[in-house]
mmCIF file of C-alpha atoms and ligand atoms in Angstrom:
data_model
loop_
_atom_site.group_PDB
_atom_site.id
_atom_site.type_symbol
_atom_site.label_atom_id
_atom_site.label_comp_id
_atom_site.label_asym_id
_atom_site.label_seq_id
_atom_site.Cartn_x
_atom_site.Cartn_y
_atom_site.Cartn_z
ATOM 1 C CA UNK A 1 69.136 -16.896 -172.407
ATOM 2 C CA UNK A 2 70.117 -14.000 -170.546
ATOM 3 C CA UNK A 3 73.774 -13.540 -170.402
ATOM 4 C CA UNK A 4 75.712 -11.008 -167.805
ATOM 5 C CA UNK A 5 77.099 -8.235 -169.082
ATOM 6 C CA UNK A 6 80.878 -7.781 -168.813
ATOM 7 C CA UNK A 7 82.209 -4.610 -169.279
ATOM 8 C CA UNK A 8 86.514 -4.433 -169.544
ATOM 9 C CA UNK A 9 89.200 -1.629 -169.434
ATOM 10 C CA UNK A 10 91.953 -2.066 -171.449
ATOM 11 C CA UNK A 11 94.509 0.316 -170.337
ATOM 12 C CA UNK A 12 97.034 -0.512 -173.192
ATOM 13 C CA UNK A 13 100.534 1.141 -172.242
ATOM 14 C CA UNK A 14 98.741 3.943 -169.555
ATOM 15 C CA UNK A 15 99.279 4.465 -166.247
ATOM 16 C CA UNK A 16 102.370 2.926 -164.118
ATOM 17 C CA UNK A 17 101.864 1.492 -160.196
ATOM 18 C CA UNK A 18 100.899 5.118 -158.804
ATOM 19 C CA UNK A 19 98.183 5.786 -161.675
ATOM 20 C CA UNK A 20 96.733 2.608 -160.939
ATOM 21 C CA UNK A 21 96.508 2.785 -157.469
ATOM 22 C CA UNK A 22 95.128 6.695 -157.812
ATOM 23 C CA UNK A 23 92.312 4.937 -160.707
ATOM 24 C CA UNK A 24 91.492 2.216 -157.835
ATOM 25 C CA UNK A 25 90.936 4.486 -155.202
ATOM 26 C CA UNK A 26 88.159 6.025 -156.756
ATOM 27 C CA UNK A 27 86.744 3.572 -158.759
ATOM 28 C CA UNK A 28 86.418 0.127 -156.271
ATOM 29 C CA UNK A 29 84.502 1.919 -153.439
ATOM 30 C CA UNK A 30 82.427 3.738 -156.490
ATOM 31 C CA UNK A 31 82.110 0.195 -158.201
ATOM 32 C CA UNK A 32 80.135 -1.805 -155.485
ATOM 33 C CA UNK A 33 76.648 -1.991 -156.653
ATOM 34 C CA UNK A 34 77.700 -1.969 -160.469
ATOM 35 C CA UNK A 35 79.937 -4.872 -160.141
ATOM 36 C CA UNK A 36 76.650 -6.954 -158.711
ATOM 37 C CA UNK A 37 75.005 -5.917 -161.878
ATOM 38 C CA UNK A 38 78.149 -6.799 -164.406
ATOM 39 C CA UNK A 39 81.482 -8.256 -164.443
ATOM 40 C CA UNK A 40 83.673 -6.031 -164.301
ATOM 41 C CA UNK A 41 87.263 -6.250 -165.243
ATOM 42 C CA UNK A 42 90.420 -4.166 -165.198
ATOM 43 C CA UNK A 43 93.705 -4.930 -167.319
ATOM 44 C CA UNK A 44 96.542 -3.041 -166.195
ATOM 45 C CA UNK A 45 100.184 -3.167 -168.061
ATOM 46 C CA UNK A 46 102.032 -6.053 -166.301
ATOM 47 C CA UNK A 47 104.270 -3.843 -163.999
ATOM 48 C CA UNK A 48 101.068 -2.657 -162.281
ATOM 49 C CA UNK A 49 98.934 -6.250 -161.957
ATOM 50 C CA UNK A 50 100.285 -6.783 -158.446
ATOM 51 C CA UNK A 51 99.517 -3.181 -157.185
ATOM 52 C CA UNK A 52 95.887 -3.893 -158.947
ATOM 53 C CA UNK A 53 95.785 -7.418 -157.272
ATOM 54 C CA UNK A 54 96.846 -6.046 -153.550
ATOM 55 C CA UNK A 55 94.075 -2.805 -153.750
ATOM 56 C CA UNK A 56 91.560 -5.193 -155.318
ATOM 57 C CA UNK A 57 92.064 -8.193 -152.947
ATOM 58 C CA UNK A 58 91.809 -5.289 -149.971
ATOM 59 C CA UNK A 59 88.489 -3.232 -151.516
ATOM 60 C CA UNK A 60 86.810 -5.615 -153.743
ATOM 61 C CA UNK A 61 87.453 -8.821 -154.583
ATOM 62 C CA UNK A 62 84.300 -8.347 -157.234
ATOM 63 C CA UNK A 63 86.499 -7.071 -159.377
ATOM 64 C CA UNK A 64 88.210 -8.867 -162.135
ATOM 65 C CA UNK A 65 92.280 -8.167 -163.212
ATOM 66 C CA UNK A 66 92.995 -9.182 -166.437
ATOM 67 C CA UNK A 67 96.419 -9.223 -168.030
ATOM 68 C CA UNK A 68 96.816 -7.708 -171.800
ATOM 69 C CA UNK A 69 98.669 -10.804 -173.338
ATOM 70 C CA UNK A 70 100.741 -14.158 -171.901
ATOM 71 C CA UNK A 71 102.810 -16.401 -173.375
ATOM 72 C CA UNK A 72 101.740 -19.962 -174.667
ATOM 73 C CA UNK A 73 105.133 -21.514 -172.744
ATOM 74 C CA UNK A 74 105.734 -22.439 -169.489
ATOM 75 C CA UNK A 75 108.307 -20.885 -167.383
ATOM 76 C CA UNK A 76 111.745 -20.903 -169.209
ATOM 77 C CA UNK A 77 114.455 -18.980 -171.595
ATOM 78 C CA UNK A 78 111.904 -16.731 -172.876
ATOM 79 C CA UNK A 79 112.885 -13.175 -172.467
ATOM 80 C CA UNK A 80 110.142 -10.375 -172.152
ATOM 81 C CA UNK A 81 107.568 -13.010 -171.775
ATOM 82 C CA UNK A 82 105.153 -13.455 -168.523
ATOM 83 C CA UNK A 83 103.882 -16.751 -167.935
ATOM 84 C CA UNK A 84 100.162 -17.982 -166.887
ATOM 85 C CA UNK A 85 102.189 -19.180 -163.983
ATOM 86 C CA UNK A 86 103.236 -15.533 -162.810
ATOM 87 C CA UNK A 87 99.697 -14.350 -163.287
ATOM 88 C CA UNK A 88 97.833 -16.486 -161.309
ATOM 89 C CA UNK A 89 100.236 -16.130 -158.192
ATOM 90 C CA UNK A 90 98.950 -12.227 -158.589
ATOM 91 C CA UNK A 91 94.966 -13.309 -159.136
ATOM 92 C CA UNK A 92 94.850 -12.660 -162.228
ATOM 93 C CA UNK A 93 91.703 -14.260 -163.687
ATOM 94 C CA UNK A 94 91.535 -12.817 -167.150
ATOM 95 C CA UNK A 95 93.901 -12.681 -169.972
ATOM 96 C CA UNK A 96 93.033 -10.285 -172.916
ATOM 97 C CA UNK A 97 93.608 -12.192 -176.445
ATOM 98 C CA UNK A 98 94.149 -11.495 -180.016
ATOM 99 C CA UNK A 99 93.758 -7.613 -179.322
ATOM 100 C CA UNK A 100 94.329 -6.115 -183.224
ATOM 101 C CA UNK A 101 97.769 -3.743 -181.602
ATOM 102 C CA UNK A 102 98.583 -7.450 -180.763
ATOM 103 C CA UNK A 103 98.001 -8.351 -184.247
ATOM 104 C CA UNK A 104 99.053 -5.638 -186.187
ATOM 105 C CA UNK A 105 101.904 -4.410 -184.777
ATOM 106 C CA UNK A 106 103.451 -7.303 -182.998
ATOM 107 C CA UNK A 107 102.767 -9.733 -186.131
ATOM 108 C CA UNK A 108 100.603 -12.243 -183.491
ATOM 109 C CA UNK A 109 98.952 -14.786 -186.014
ATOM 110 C CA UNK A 110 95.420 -16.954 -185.353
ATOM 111 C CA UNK A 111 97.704 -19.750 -184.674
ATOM 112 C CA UNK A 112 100.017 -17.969 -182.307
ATOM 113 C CA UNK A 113 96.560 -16.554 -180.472
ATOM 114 C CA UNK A 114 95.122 -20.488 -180.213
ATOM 115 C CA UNK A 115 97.915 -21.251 -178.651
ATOM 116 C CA UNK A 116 97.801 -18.829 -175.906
ATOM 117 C CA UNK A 117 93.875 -19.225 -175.363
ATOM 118 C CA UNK A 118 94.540 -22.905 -174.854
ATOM 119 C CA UNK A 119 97.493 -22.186 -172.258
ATOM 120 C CA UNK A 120 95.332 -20.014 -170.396
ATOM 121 C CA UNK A 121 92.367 -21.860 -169.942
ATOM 122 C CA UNK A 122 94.301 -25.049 -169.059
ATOM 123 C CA UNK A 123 95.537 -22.645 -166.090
ATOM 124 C CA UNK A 124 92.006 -21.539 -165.228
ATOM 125 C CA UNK A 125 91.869 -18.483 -166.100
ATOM 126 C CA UNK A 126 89.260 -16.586 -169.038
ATOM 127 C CA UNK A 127 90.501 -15.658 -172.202
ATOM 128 C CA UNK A 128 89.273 -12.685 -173.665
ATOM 129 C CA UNK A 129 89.383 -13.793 -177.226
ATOM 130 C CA UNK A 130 89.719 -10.348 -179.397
ATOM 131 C CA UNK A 131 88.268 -10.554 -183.300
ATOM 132 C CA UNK A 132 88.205 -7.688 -186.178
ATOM 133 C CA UNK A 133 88.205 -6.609 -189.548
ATOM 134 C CA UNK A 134 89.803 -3.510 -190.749
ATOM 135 C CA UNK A 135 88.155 -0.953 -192.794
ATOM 136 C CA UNK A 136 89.809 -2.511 -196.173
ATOM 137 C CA UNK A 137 88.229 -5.544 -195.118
ATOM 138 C CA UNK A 138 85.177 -4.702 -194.710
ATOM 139 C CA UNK A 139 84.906 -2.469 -197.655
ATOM 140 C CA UNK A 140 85.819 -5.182 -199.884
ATOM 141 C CA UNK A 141 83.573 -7.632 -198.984
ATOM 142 C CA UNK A 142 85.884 -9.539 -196.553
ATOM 143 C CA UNK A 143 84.612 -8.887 -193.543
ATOM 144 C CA UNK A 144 82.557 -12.473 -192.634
ATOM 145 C CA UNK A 145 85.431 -14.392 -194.130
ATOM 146 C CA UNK A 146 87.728 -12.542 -192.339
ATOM 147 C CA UNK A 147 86.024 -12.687 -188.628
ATOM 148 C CA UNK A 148 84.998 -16.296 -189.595
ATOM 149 C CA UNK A 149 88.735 -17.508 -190.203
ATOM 150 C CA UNK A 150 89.902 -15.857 -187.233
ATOM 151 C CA UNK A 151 87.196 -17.615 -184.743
ATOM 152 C CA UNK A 152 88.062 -20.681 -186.538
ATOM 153 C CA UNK A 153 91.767 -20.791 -186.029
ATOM 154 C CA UNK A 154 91.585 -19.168 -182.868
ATOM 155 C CA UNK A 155 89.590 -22.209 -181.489
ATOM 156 C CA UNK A 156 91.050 -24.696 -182.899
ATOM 157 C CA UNK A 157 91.317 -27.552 -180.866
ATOM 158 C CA UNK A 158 89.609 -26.021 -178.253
ATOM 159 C CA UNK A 159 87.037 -28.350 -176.786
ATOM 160 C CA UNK A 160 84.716 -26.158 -174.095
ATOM 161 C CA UNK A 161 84.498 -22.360 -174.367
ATOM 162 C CA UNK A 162 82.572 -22.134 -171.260
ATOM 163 C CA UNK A 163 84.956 -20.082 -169.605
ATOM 164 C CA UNK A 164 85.854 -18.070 -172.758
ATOM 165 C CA UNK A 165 84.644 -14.789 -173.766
ATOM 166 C CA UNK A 166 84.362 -13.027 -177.088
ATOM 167 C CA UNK A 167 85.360 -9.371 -177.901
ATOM 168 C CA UNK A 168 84.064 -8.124 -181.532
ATOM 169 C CA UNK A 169 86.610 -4.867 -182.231
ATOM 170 C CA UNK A 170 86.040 -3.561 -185.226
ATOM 171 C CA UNK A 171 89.962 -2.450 -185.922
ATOM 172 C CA UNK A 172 88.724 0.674 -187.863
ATOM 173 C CA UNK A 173 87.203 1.879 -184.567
ATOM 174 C CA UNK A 174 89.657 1.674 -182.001
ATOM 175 C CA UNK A 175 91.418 4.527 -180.642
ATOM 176 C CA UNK A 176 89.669 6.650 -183.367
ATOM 177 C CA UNK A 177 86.595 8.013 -182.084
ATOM 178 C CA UNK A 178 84.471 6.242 -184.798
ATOM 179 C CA UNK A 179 81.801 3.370 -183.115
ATOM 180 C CA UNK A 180 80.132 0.837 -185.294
ATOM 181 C CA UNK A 181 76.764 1.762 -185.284
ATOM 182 C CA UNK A 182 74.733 -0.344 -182.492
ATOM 183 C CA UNK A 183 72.658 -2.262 -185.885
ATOM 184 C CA UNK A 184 76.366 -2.517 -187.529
ATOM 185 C CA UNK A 185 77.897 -4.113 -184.739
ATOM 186 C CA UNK A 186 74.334 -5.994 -183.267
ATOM 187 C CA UNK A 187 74.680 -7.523 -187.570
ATOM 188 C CA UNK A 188 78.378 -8.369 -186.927
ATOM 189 C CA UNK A 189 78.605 -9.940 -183.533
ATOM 190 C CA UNK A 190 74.892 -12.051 -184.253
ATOM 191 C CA UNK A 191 77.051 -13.582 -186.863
ATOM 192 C CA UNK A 192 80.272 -14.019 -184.915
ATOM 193 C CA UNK A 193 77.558 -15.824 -182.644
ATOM 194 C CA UNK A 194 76.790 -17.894 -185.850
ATOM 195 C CA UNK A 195 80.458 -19.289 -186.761
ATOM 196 C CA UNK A 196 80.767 -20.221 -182.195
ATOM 197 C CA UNK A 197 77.095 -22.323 -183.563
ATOM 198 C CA UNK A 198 78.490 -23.809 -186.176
ATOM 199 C CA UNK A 199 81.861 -25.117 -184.020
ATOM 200 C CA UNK A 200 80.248 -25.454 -180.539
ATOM 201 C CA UNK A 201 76.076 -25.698 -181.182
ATOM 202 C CA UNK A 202 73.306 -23.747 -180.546
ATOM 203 C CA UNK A 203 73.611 -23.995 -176.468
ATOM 204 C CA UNK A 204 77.516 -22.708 -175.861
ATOM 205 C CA UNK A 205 76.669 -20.357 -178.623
ATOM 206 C CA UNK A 206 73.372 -19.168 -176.710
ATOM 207 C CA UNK A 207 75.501 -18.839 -173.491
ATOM 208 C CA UNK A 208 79.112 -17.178 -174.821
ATOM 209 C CA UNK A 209 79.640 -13.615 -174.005
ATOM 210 C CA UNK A 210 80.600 -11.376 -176.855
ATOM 211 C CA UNK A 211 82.098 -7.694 -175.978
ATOM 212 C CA UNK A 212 81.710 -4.794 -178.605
ATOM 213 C CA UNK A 213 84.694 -2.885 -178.227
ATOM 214 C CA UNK A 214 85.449 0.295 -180.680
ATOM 215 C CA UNK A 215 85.237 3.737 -178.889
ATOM 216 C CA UNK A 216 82.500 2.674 -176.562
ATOM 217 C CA UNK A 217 82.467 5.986 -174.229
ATOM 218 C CA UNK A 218 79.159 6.960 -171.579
ATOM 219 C CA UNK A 219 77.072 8.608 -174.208
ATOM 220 C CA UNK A 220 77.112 5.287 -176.645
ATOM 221 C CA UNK A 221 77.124 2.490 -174.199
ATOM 222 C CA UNK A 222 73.568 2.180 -173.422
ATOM 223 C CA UNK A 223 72.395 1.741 -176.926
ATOM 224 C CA UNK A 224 75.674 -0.369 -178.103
ATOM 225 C CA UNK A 225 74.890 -2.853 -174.894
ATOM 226 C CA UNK A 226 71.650 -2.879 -175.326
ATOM 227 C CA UNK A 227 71.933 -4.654 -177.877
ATOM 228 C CA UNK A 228 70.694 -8.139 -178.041
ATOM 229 C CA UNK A 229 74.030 -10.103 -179.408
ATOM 230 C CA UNK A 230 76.210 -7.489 -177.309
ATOM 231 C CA UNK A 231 77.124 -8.765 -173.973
ATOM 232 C CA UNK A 232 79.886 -6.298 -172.853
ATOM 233 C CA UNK A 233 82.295 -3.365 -173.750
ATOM 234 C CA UNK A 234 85.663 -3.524 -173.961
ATOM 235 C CA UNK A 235 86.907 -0.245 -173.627
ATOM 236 C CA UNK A 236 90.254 2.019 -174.392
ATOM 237 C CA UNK A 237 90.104 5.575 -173.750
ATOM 238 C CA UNK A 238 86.812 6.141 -172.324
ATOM 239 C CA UNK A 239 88.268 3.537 -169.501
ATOM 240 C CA UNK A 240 91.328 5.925 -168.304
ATOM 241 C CA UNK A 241 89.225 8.038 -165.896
ATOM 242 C CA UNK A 242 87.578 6.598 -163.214
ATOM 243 C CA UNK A 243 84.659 8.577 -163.784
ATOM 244 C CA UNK A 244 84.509 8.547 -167.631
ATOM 245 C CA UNK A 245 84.702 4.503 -166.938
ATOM 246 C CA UNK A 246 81.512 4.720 -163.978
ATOM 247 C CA UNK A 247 79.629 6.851 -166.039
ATOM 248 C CA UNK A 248 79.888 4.504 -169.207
ATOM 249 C CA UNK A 249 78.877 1.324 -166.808
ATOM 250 C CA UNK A 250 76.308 3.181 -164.859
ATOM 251 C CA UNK A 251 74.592 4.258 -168.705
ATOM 252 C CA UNK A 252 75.198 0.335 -169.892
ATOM 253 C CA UNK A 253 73.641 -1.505 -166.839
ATOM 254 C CA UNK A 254 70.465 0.883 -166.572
HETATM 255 P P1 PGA B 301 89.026 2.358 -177.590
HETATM 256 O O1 PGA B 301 89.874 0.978 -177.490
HETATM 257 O O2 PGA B 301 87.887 2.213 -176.612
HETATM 258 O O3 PGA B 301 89.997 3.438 -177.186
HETATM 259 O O4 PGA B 301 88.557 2.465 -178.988
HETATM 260 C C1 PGA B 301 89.240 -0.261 -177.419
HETATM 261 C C2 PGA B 301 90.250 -1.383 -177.399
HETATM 262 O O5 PGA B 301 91.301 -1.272 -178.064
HETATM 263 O O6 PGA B 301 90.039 -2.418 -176.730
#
């Protein structure tokens, strides 16, 4: 099955309104072609989704907006939160999920993460379901226990992942200039592939798209996405430049 590749920039805490709009600028005029060949998605901080939305509705449309994190409730006394309801009045189609800052250093637990990927698909919207060990983990022999409880837990209960997609992030390679090799992280995600089998079947599991994300930059992301069990990037630093970003898609879709 061939599956489109979807390529992501997760812009963490960078870049207010007038960054964004500056990054936009270049990129959605620059992004035409390239967005025929792969999804492409953007995730802004929250303050800057409805600048994103306005420049994106006006350029193109092609272009996905995804928001970093939501909460599981509906609209209420929850301070600091943004609702799937908010989102969606901006476009927002995507909702990152599970990231490991998410996990690490706001405590978010697999159950806490099902809950939110089942609030934003009931609102239509793509969950992009984040998974990885850290180096300890790894090292010690945890690692397919590890990914395997937190695909597990994170599904639970969820009936269709047809509209969900997978990002494998090593934690150990984020932010720190250290990729999994591509065999490393073809080995990993092939058997993140097998636990979505084992819960879904051999069909959804043929047709979900799993992201590699872990210092994915232009000179890596041909042979990282090239890959046959790597369907996407989803990408930190090397996303913060408009070129940096074009060059990186331009090398993956090739
Ligand atoms: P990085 O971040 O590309 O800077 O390693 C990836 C991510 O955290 O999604």
């Amino acid at each position: 099955m061939s599956r489109k590749l979807i390529i992501a920039a997760n812009w963490k805490m960078n870049k207010g309104p007038a960054e964004v709009a500056a990054f936009l600028e270049t990129f959605l005029g620059a992004a035409g072609e390239l967005a025929e060949q792969a999804d492409l998605v953007i995730a802004p901080n929250s303050l800057s989704i409805p600048t994103a939305s306005a420049l994106i509705n006006d350029i193109n449309p092609a272009i996905g907006l995804a928001a970093q994190t939501v909460s599981e409730n509906e609209n209420g006394a929850f301070t600091g939160e943004t609702s799937t309801d908010m989102l969606k009045e901006l476009f927002v189609n995507y909702v990152i999920l599970g990231h490991s800052e998410r996990r690490s250093i706001y405590g978010e637990t697999n159950a806490q993460i099902n809950a939110k990927i089942k609030k934003t698909l009931a609102a239509d919207m793509t969950p992009i379901f984040c998974i990885g060990e850290t180096l300890a983990e790894r090292e010690g022999g945890q690692l397919e226990a590890v990914l395997s409880s937190q695909i597990k837990e994170g599904l639970e209960g969820v009936s269709d992942i047809s509209n969900l997609v997978m990002a494998y992030e090593p934690v150990w390679a984020i932010g720190t200039g250290v990729t999994a090799s591509a065999q490393q992280a073809q080995d990993t995600q092939k058997f993140c592939r097998s636990v979505v089998e084992e819960l879904y079947g051999a069909e959804a599991a043929a047709a979900v798209r799993i992201q590699y994300g872990g210092s994915v930059k232009g000179a890596n992301s041909a042979e990282l996405l090239g890959q046959p069990d790597i369907d996407g990037a989803l990408v930190g630093g090397a996303a913060l430049e408009a070129d940096s970003f074009l060059e990186l898609i331009r090398n993956a879709v090739a």
